[in-house]
Amino acid sequence: MSGFLRKIFKNEEPQENNKKTPDVISGTLPVHIAIIMDGNGRWAKRRGLPRTAGHRAGMESLKRVIKSCTKWGIKYLTVYAFSTENWKRPQDEIDGLMNLLVEYITKELNEMHQNGVRVRAIGNIEALAQKARQSLEKAEKTTANNDKIYLQIAINYGGRNEIVNMVKSVLDDASQGIINGECIDEKLIAQYLYTSGIPDPDLLIRPSGELRLSNFLLWQSAYAELVFDNILWPDYCEQDLYRAICSFQKRSRRFGAVAD
Ligand code: IPE
Ligand code: IPE
Ligand code: MG
């Protein structure tokens, strides 16, 4: 491939070859990394390609990032794949995204399983089309006993929607006498969220230059370290993730207390 073409289709080339990232990262690692996979549309537009081509290229970035996280011993990775607000997009883009999800799972499930990835979908999964739902269920079932890395795919996910659902479930259980009002605390609320049992993200990354959360993990990100990056998601590679982790390692996490 010529240098020019390589530049255009950057993510068709193996990223690791020309990047200097260590196999082992010393120091405190984030236990849980959350990523807003953003910028696919702009990546495609810059190349005169349909938006779906950007989403397809974004899938390759996801593969790379899962690999890097597994290699470095990150225990939890949550990726934002489709928000409750993304239904506002043109129907053909939505269909393209759902088809890509099914394609991704069909193609990657075996390898993810072999690599010890445990997949879990978070969001309003019941509202998805049957094919997408079945794919996610299959991925969850196949990988249920894996424990190398826990991959949460946020799909039809919205932080506010999650909180509304949590309130409904809490009220429901209270009316049935399963819980009483006095035992409602932060720990209990966390148990009623999609992410029940998963530690909060330590590091939340948003590529593409946008400086907002767009309804992602609103409760869980209360004390996440934020890293914003100008790179578009399809161009995101191991070195970018490494930089984000290095930035995380330089932060003083005080959680409201005073530094040592
Ligand atoms: C993120 O990329 C993917 C989804 C939201 C599904 P975008 O499609 O939002 O890309 P931009 O932000 O338009 O570039
Ligand atoms: C957030 O990106 C959702 C995902 C990446 C899945 P958007 O592109 O939908 O967010 P906004 O519209 O820029 O806030
Ligand atoms: Mg976007």
mmCIF file of C-alpha atoms and ligand atoms in Angstrom:
data_model
loop_
_atom_site.group_PDB
_atom_site.id
_atom_site.type_symbol
_atom_site.label_atom_id
_atom_site.label_comp_id
_atom_site.label_asym_id
_atom_site.label_seq_id
_atom_site.Cartn_x
_atom_site.Cartn_y
_atom_site.Cartn_z
ATOM 1 C CA MET A 1 0.000 0.000 0.000
ATOM 2 C CA SER A 2 1.370 3.446 -0.878
ATOM 3 C CA GLY A 3 2.157 5.934 1.875
ATOM 4 C CA PHE A 4 -0.754 8.108 0.750
ATOM 5 C CA LEU A 5 -3.284 5.289 0.857
ATOM 6 C CA ARG A 6 -1.911 4.090 4.155
ATOM 7 C CA LYS A 7 -2.568 7.518 5.574
ATOM 8 C CA ILE A 8 -6.177 7.504 4.345
ATOM 9 C CA PHE A 9 -6.918 3.995 5.539
ATOM 10 C CA LYS A 10 -4.717 4.250 8.559
ATOM 11 C CA ASN A 11 -6.483 1.571 10.503
ATOM 12 C CA GLU A 12 -6.086 -1.067 7.832
ATOM 13 C CA GLU A 13 -2.446 -1.243 8.783
ATOM 14 C CA PRO A 14 -1.320 -2.989 11.956
ATOM 15 C CA GLN A 15 -0.933 -0.163 14.434
ATOM 16 C CA GLU A 16 1.473 -1.815 16.804
ATOM 17 C CA ASN A 17 4.333 -2.179 14.317
ATOM 18 C CA ASN A 18 5.511 1.391 14.317
ATOM 19 C CA LYS A 19 4.557 2.368 17.864
ATOM 20 C CA LYS A 20 6.649 2.112 20.974
ATOM 21 C CA THR A 21 4.422 0.908 23.756
ATOM 22 C CA PRO A 22 5.574 -1.391 26.541
ATOM 23 C CA ASP A 23 4.240 -4.926 26.953
ATOM 24 C CA VAL A 24 3.923 -4.283 30.652
ATOM 25 C CA ILE A 25 2.885 -0.984 32.213
ATOM 26 C CA SER A 26 4.394 -0.321 35.615
ATOM 27 C CA GLY A 27 2.609 1.675 38.290
ATOM 28 C CA THR A 28 -1.054 1.798 39.193
ATOM 29 C CA LEU A 29 -3.288 0.753 36.345
ATOM 30 C CA PRO A 30 -6.897 1.791 36.015
ATOM 31 C CA VAL A 31 -9.015 -1.209 36.970
ATOM 32 C CA HIS A 32 -11.848 -0.084 34.729
ATOM 33 C CA ILE A 33 -11.534 1.956 31.536
ATOM 34 C CA ALA A 34 -14.628 3.373 29.846
ATOM 35 C CA ILE A 35 -14.510 4.706 26.294
ATOM 36 C CA ILE A 36 -16.939 6.826 24.289
ATOM 37 C CA MET A 37 -16.162 5.530 20.810
ATOM 38 C CA ASP A 38 -16.811 8.774 18.942
ATOM 39 C CA GLY A 39 -15.790 10.318 15.636
ATOM 40 C CA ASN A 40 -16.654 7.564 13.161
ATOM 41 C CA GLY A 41 -18.893 9.814 11.064
ATOM 42 C CA ARG A 42 -16.306 12.574 10.739
ATOM 43 C CA TRP A 43 -13.621 10.023 9.882
ATOM 44 C CA ALA A 44 -15.765 8.744 7.018
ATOM 45 C CA LYS A 45 -16.783 12.214 5.873
ATOM 46 C CA ARG A 46 -13.160 13.330 5.568
ATOM 47 C CA ARG A 47 -12.631 10.459 3.171
ATOM 48 C CA GLY A 48 -15.821 10.989 1.198
ATOM 49 C CA LEU A 49 -17.139 7.674 2.506
ATOM 50 C CA PRO A 50 -20.575 6.817 3.935
ATOM 51 C CA ARG A 51 -20.860 7.088 7.721
ATOM 52 C CA THR A 52 -21.222 3.332 7.975
ATOM 53 C CA ALA A 53 -17.667 2.980 6.622
ATOM 54 C CA GLY A 54 -16.570 4.991 9.655
ATOM 55 C CA HIS A 55 -18.470 2.689 11.969
ATOM 56 C CA ARG A 56 -16.854 -0.324 10.317
ATOM 57 C CA ALA A 57 -13.407 1.224 10.763
ATOM 58 C CA GLY A 58 -14.344 1.947 14.384
ATOM 59 C CA MET A 59 -14.872 -1.774 14.934
ATOM 60 C CA GLU A 60 -11.200 -2.350 14.082
ATOM 61 C CA SER A 61 -10.225 0.191 16.740
ATOM 62 C CA LEU A 62 -12.327 -1.687 19.242
ATOM 63 C CA LYS A 63 -10.516 -4.910 18.405
ATOM 64 C CA ARG A 64 -7.152 -3.195 18.925
ATOM 65 C CA VAL A 65 -8.178 -1.650 22.215
ATOM 66 C CA ILE A 66 -9.530 -4.934 23.616
ATOM 67 C CA LYS A 67 -6.227 -6.578 22.708
ATOM 68 C CA SER A 68 -4.159 -3.837 24.357
ATOM 69 C CA CYS A 69 -6.293 -3.825 27.504
ATOM 70 C CA THR A 70 -6.010 -7.601 27.765
ATOM 71 C CA LYS A 71 -2.241 -7.442 27.307
ATOM 72 C CA TRP A 72 -1.844 -4.774 29.995
ATOM 73 C CA GLY A 73 -4.121 -6.482 32.486
ATOM 74 C CA ILE A 74 -7.005 -4.019 32.506
ATOM 75 C CA LYS A 75 -9.822 -5.937 34.198
ATOM 76 C CA TYR A 76 -12.871 -4.006 32.976
ATOM 77 C CA LEU A 77 -13.494 -2.187 29.708
ATOM 78 C CA THR A 78 -16.799 -0.478 28.939
ATOM 79 C CA VAL A 79 -17.409 0.871 25.456
ATOM 80 C CA TYR A 80 -20.238 3.151 24.381
ATOM 81 C CA ALA A 81 -21.571 1.711 21.129
ATOM 82 C CA PHE A 82 -25.078 3.172 20.805
ATOM 83 C CA SER A 83 -26.863 5.684 23.012
ATOM 84 C CA THR A 84 -30.565 6.057 23.754
ATOM 85 C CA GLU A 85 -30.269 9.336 21.811
ATOM 86 C CA ASN A 86 -28.754 7.681 18.723
ATOM 87 C CA TRP A 87 -32.252 6.584 17.618
ATOM 88 C CA LYS A 88 -32.549 10.159 16.310
ATOM 89 C CA ARG A 89 -30.172 9.247 13.469
ATOM 90 C CA PRO A 90 -31.302 8.294 9.959
ATOM 91 C CA GLN A 91 -32.812 4.808 9.850
ATOM 92 C CA ASP A 92 -30.220 3.486 7.406
ATOM 93 C CA GLU A 93 -27.385 4.483 9.754
ATOM 94 C CA ILE A 94 -29.150 2.811 12.695
ATOM 95 C CA ASP A 95 -29.698 -0.354 10.639
ATOM 96 C CA GLY A 96 -26.056 -0.260 9.542
ATOM 97 C CA LEU A 97 -24.890 0.022 13.149
ATOM 98 C CA MET A 98 -27.061 -2.871 14.326
ATOM 99 C CA ASN A 99 -25.911 -5.042 11.413
ATOM 100 C CA LEU A 100 -22.304 -4.223 12.244
ATOM 101 C CA LEU A 101 -22.846 -5.245 15.842
ATOM 102 C CA VAL A 102 -24.185 -8.624 14.738
ATOM 103 C CA GLU A 103 -21.340 -8.987 12.227
ATOM 104 C CA TYR A 104 -18.747 -8.054 14.835
ATOM 105 C CA ILE A 105 -20.000 -10.635 17.302
ATOM 106 C CA THR A 106 -20.308 -13.322 14.625
ATOM 107 C CA LYS A 107 -16.730 -12.726 13.467
ATOM 108 C CA GLU A 108 -15.012 -11.992 16.766
ATOM 109 C CA LEU A 109 -16.785 -14.108 19.343
ATOM 110 C CA ASN A 110 -14.525 -17.141 19.008
ATOM 111 C CA GLU A 111 -11.347 -15.143 19.326
ATOM 112 C CA MET A 112 -12.677 -13.080 22.211
ATOM 113 C CA HIS A 113 -13.708 -16.279 23.946
ATOM 114 C CA GLN A 114 -10.276 -17.839 23.413
ATOM 115 C CA ASN A 115 -8.650 -14.706 24.796
ATOM 116 C CA GLY A 116 -10.674 -14.878 27.992
ATOM 117 C CA VAL A 117 -12.958 -11.919 27.260
ATOM 118 C CA ARG A 118 -16.243 -11.938 29.129
ATOM 119 C CA VAL A 119 -18.900 -9.994 27.256
ATOM 120 C CA ARG A 120 -21.837 -8.277 28.822
ATOM 121 C CA ALA A 121 -24.306 -5.873 27.213
ATOM 122 C CA ILE A 122 -25.545 -2.919 29.233
ATOM 123 C CA GLY A 123 -28.509 -0.781 28.249
ATOM 124 C CA ASN A 124 -32.096 -1.345 27.264
ATOM 125 C CA ILE A 125 -31.357 -4.547 25.353
ATOM 126 C CA GLU A 126 -34.992 -5.720 25.243
ATOM 127 C CA ALA A 127 -35.815 -2.834 22.909
ATOM 128 C CA LEU A 128 -33.299 -3.963 20.272
ATOM 129 C CA ALA A 129 -34.244 -5.953 17.190
ATOM 130 C CA GLN A 130 -34.274 -9.696 17.740
ATOM 131 C CA LYS A 131 -31.095 -10.361 15.740
ATOM 132 C CA ALA A 132 -29.018 -7.911 17.747
ATOM 133 C CA ARG A 133 -30.471 -9.143 21.009
ATOM 134 C CA GLN A 134 -29.776 -12.759 20.156
ATOM 135 C CA SER A 135 -26.193 -11.966 19.167
ATOM 136 C CA LEU A 136 -25.538 -10.222 22.454
ATOM 137 C CA GLU A 137 -27.179 -13.021 24.420
ATOM 138 C CA LYS A 138 -25.049 -15.581 22.615
ATOM 139 C CA ALA A 139 -21.887 -13.592 23.351
ATOM 140 C CA GLU A 140 -22.820 -13.298 27.026
ATOM 141 C CA LYS A 141 -23.642 -16.975 27.320
ATOM 142 C CA THR A 142 -20.544 -18.213 25.471
ATOM 143 C CA THR A 143 -18.157 -16.086 27.502
ATOM 144 C CA ALA A 144 -19.914 -16.282 30.879
ATOM 145 C CA ASN A 145 -17.068 -18.157 32.589
ATOM 146 C CA ASN A 146 -14.188 -16.054 31.250
ATOM 147 C CA ASP A 147 -12.334 -13.771 33.597
ATOM 148 C CA LYS A 148 -9.327 -12.253 31.845
ATOM 149 C CA ILE A 149 -11.144 -9.050 30.943
ATOM 150 C CA TYR A 150 -14.739 -8.000 31.362
ATOM 151 C CA LEU A 151 -16.049 -6.184 28.280
ATOM 152 C CA GLN A 152 -19.246 -4.225 28.768
ATOM 153 C CA ILE A 153 -20.848 -3.063 25.532
ATOM 154 C CA ALA A 154 -23.170 -0.131 26.201
ATOM 155 C CA ILE A 155 -25.850 -0.376 23.564
ATOM 156 C CA ASN A 156 -29.156 1.447 23.629
ATOM 157 C CA TYR A 157 -27.607 2.803 26.797
ATOM 158 C CA GLY A 158 -28.396 6.143 28.433
ATOM 159 C CA GLY A 159 -27.317 7.173 31.910
ATOM 160 C CA ARG A 160 -30.621 8.923 32.605
ATOM 161 C CA ASN A 161 -32.632 5.997 31.305
ATOM 162 C CA GLU A 162 -30.587 3.737 33.596
ATOM 163 C CA ILE A 163 -31.388 5.960 36.586
ATOM 164 C CA VAL A 164 -35.112 6.020 35.734
ATOM 165 C CA ASN A 165 -35.129 2.223 35.499
ATOM 166 C CA MET A 166 -33.273 1.977 38.782
ATOM 167 C CA VAL A 167 -35.882 4.163 40.550
ATOM 168 C CA LYS A 168 -38.711 2.044 39.125
ATOM 169 C CA SER A 169 -37.078 -1.204 40.269
ATOM 170 C CA VAL A 170 -36.338 0.184 43.728
ATOM 171 C CA LEU A 171 -39.977 1.309 44.104
ATOM 172 C CA ASP A 172 -41.164 -2.051 42.845
ATOM 173 C CA ASP A 173 -39.051 -3.984 45.329
ATOM 174 C CA ALA A 174 -40.051 -1.609 48.122
ATOM 175 C CA SER A 175 -43.752 -2.126 47.385
ATOM 176 C CA GLN A 176 -43.228 -5.877 47.529
ATOM 177 C CA GLY A 177 -41.379 -5.595 50.832
ATOM 178 C CA ILE A 178 -38.088 -6.887 49.336
ATOM 179 C CA ILE A 179 -36.340 -3.739 50.540
ATOM 180 C CA ASN A 180 -37.397 -0.946 52.860
ATOM 181 C CA GLY A 181 -36.820 2.780 52.461
ATOM 182 C CA GLU A 182 -34.233 2.901 55.229
ATOM 183 C CA CYS A 183 -31.798 0.631 53.431
ATOM 184 C CA ILE A 184 -31.576 2.878 50.371
ATOM 185 C CA ASP A 185 -28.013 4.130 50.126
ATOM 186 C CA GLU A 186 -25.397 4.597 47.400
ATOM 187 C CA LYS A 187 -24.376 0.956 47.545
ATOM 188 C CA LEU A 188 -27.932 -0.248 47.070
ATOM 189 C CA ILE A 189 -28.571 2.134 44.175
ATOM 190 C CA ALA A 190 -25.423 0.886 42.433
ATOM 191 C CA GLN A 191 -26.807 -2.633 42.693
ATOM 192 C CA TYR A 192 -29.882 -1.606 40.734
ATOM 193 C CA LEU A 193 -27.924 -0.180 37.804
ATOM 194 C CA TYR A 194 -26.960 -2.101 34.653
ATOM 195 C CA THR A 195 -23.403 -2.150 35.964
ATOM 196 C CA SER A 196 -24.290 -3.929 39.202
ATOM 197 C CA GLY A 197 -21.241 -5.709 40.607
ATOM 198 C CA ILE A 198 -18.773 -3.854 38.362
ATOM 199 C CA PRO A 199 -16.405 -1.286 39.903
ATOM 200 C CA ASP A 200 -16.837 2.312 38.758
ATOM 201 C CA PRO A 201 -14.630 3.425 35.858
ATOM 202 C CA ASP A 202 -11.314 4.921 36.968
ATOM 203 C CA LEU A 203 -10.499 6.327 33.556
ATOM 204 C CA LEU A 204 -13.032 7.622 31.048
ATOM 205 C CA ILE A 205 -11.746 8.388 27.555
ATOM 206 C CA ARG A 206 -13.501 10.359 24.838
ATOM 207 C CA PRO A 207 -11.726 10.701 21.514
ATOM 208 C CA SER A 208 -12.934 12.931 18.638
ATOM 209 C CA GLY A 209 -12.537 16.298 20.353
ATOM 210 C CA GLU A 210 -15.969 16.533 21.989
ATOM 211 C CA LEU A 211 -15.851 17.611 25.630
ATOM 212 C CA ARG A 212 -18.996 16.033 27.026
ATOM 213 C CA LEU A 213 -20.309 12.779 28.472
ATOM 214 C CA SER A 214 -23.337 12.460 26.174
ATOM 215 C CA ASN A 215 -25.321 10.556 28.809
ATOM 216 C CA PHE A 216 -22.634 7.925 29.455
ATOM 217 C CA LEU A 217 -22.244 6.299 32.895
ATOM 218 C CA LEU A 218 -23.576 9.365 34.728
ATOM 219 C CA TRP A 219 -23.722 7.732 38.161
ATOM 220 C CA GLN A 220 -20.645 5.560 37.749
ATOM 221 C CA SER A 221 -18.330 8.329 36.490
ATOM 222 C CA ALA A 222 -18.643 10.451 39.618
ATOM 223 C CA TYR A 223 -14.906 10.090 40.291
ATOM 224 C CA ALA A 224 -13.566 8.889 36.950
ATOM 225 C CA GLU A 225 -10.460 10.599 35.606
ATOM 226 C CA LEU A 226 -11.385 12.117 32.241
ATOM 227 C CA VAL A 227 -9.178 12.072 29.171
ATOM 228 C CA PHE A 228 -10.317 13.882 26.045
ATOM 229 C CA ASP A 229 -8.473 13.353 22.821
ATOM 230 C CA ASN A 230 -8.712 14.891 19.356
ATOM 231 C CA ILE A 231 -8.148 11.615 17.537
ATOM 232 C CA LEU A 232 -11.169 10.195 15.763
ATOM 233 C CA TRP A 233 -12.125 6.752 17.038
ATOM 234 C CA PRO A 234 -11.249 4.834 13.826
ATOM 235 C CA ASP A 235 -7.696 6.190 14.139
ATOM 236 C CA TYR A 236 -7.391 5.362 17.832
ATOM 237 C CA CYS A 237 -4.522 2.984 18.472
ATOM 238 C CA GLU A 238 -2.523 1.385 21.250
ATOM 239 C CA GLN A 239 -0.254 4.374 21.646
ATOM 240 C CA ASP A 240 -3.241 6.671 22.236
ATOM 241 C CA LEU A 241 -4.519 4.338 24.920
ATOM 242 C CA TYR A 242 -1.055 4.177 26.437
ATOM 243 C CA ARG A 243 -0.916 7.986 26.563
ATOM 244 C CA ALA A 244 -4.313 8.060 28.275
ATOM 245 C CA ILE A 245 -3.115 5.562 30.901
ATOM 246 C CA CYS A 246 0.070 7.592 31.453
ATOM 247 C CA SER A 247 -2.058 10.700 31.945
ATOM 248 C CA PHE A 248 -4.205 8.782 34.431
ATOM 249 C CA GLN A 249 -1.092 7.721 36.345
ATOM 250 C CA LYS A 250 -0.036 11.345 36.793
ATOM 251 C CA ARG A 251 -3.312 12.381 38.426
ATOM 252 C CA SER A 252 -3.720 12.847 42.143
ATOM 253 C CA ARG A 253 -6.959 11.066 43.003
ATOM 254 C CA ARG A 254 -8.192 12.612 46.220
ATOM 255 C CA PHE A 255 -11.873 11.641 46.243
ATOM 256 C CA GLY A 256 -12.622 14.766 48.192
ATOM 257 C CA ALA A 257 -9.927 14.171 50.805
ATOM 258 C CA VAL A 258 -6.534 15.819 51.214
ATOM 259 C CA ALA A 259 -3.490 14.515 49.321
ATOM 260 C CA ASP A 260 -1.004 12.460 51.375
HETATM 261 C C1 IPE B 1 -19.689 7.342 17.184
HETATM 262 O O1 IPE B 1 -19.355 8.026 16.057
HETATM 263 C C2 IPE B 1 -20.537 6.130 16.917
HETATM 264 C C3 IPE B 1 -21.918 6.238 17.399
HETATM 265 C C4 IPE B 1 -22.418 7.258 17.998
HETATM 266 C C5 IPE B 1 -22.766 5.112 17.167
HETATM 267 P P1 IPE B 1 -20.298 9.125 15.426
HETATM 268 O O2 IPE B 1 -21.190 8.463 14.428
HETATM 269 O O3 IPE B 1 -21.004 9.882 16.480
HETATM 270 O O4 IPE B 1 -19.268 10.024 14.694
HETATM 271 P P2 IPE B 1 -19.283 11.613 14.576
HETATM 272 O O5 IPE B 1 -19.330 12.145 15.968
HETATM 273 O O6 IPE B 1 -20.492 11.975 13.788
HETATM 274 O O7 IPE B 1 -18.019 11.938 13.890
HETATM 275 C C1 IPE B 2 -22.026 9.352 22.028
HETATM 276 O O1 IPE B 2 -21.656 9.921 20.819
HETATM 277 C C2 IPE B 2 -22.586 7.986 21.810
HETATM 278 C C3 IPE B 2 -21.663 6.994 21.320
HETATM 279 C C4 IPE B 2 -20.412 7.164 21.026
HETATM 280 C C5 IPE B 2 -22.215 5.687 21.154
HETATM 281 P P1 IPE B 2 -22.636 10.892 20.011
HETATM 282 O O2 IPE B 2 -21.919 11.247 18.788
HETATM 283 O O3 IPE B 2 -23.963 10.266 19.864
HETATM 284 O O4 IPE B 2 -22.780 12.116 21.011
HETATM 285 P P2 IPE B 2 -23.144 13.621 20.727
HETATM 286 O O5 IPE B 2 -24.386 13.639 19.892
HETATM 287 O O6 IPE B 2 -21.991 14.231 19.999
HETATM 288 O O7 IPE B 2 -23.319 14.225 22.078
HETATM 289 MG MG MG B 3 -20.461 11.519 17.514
#
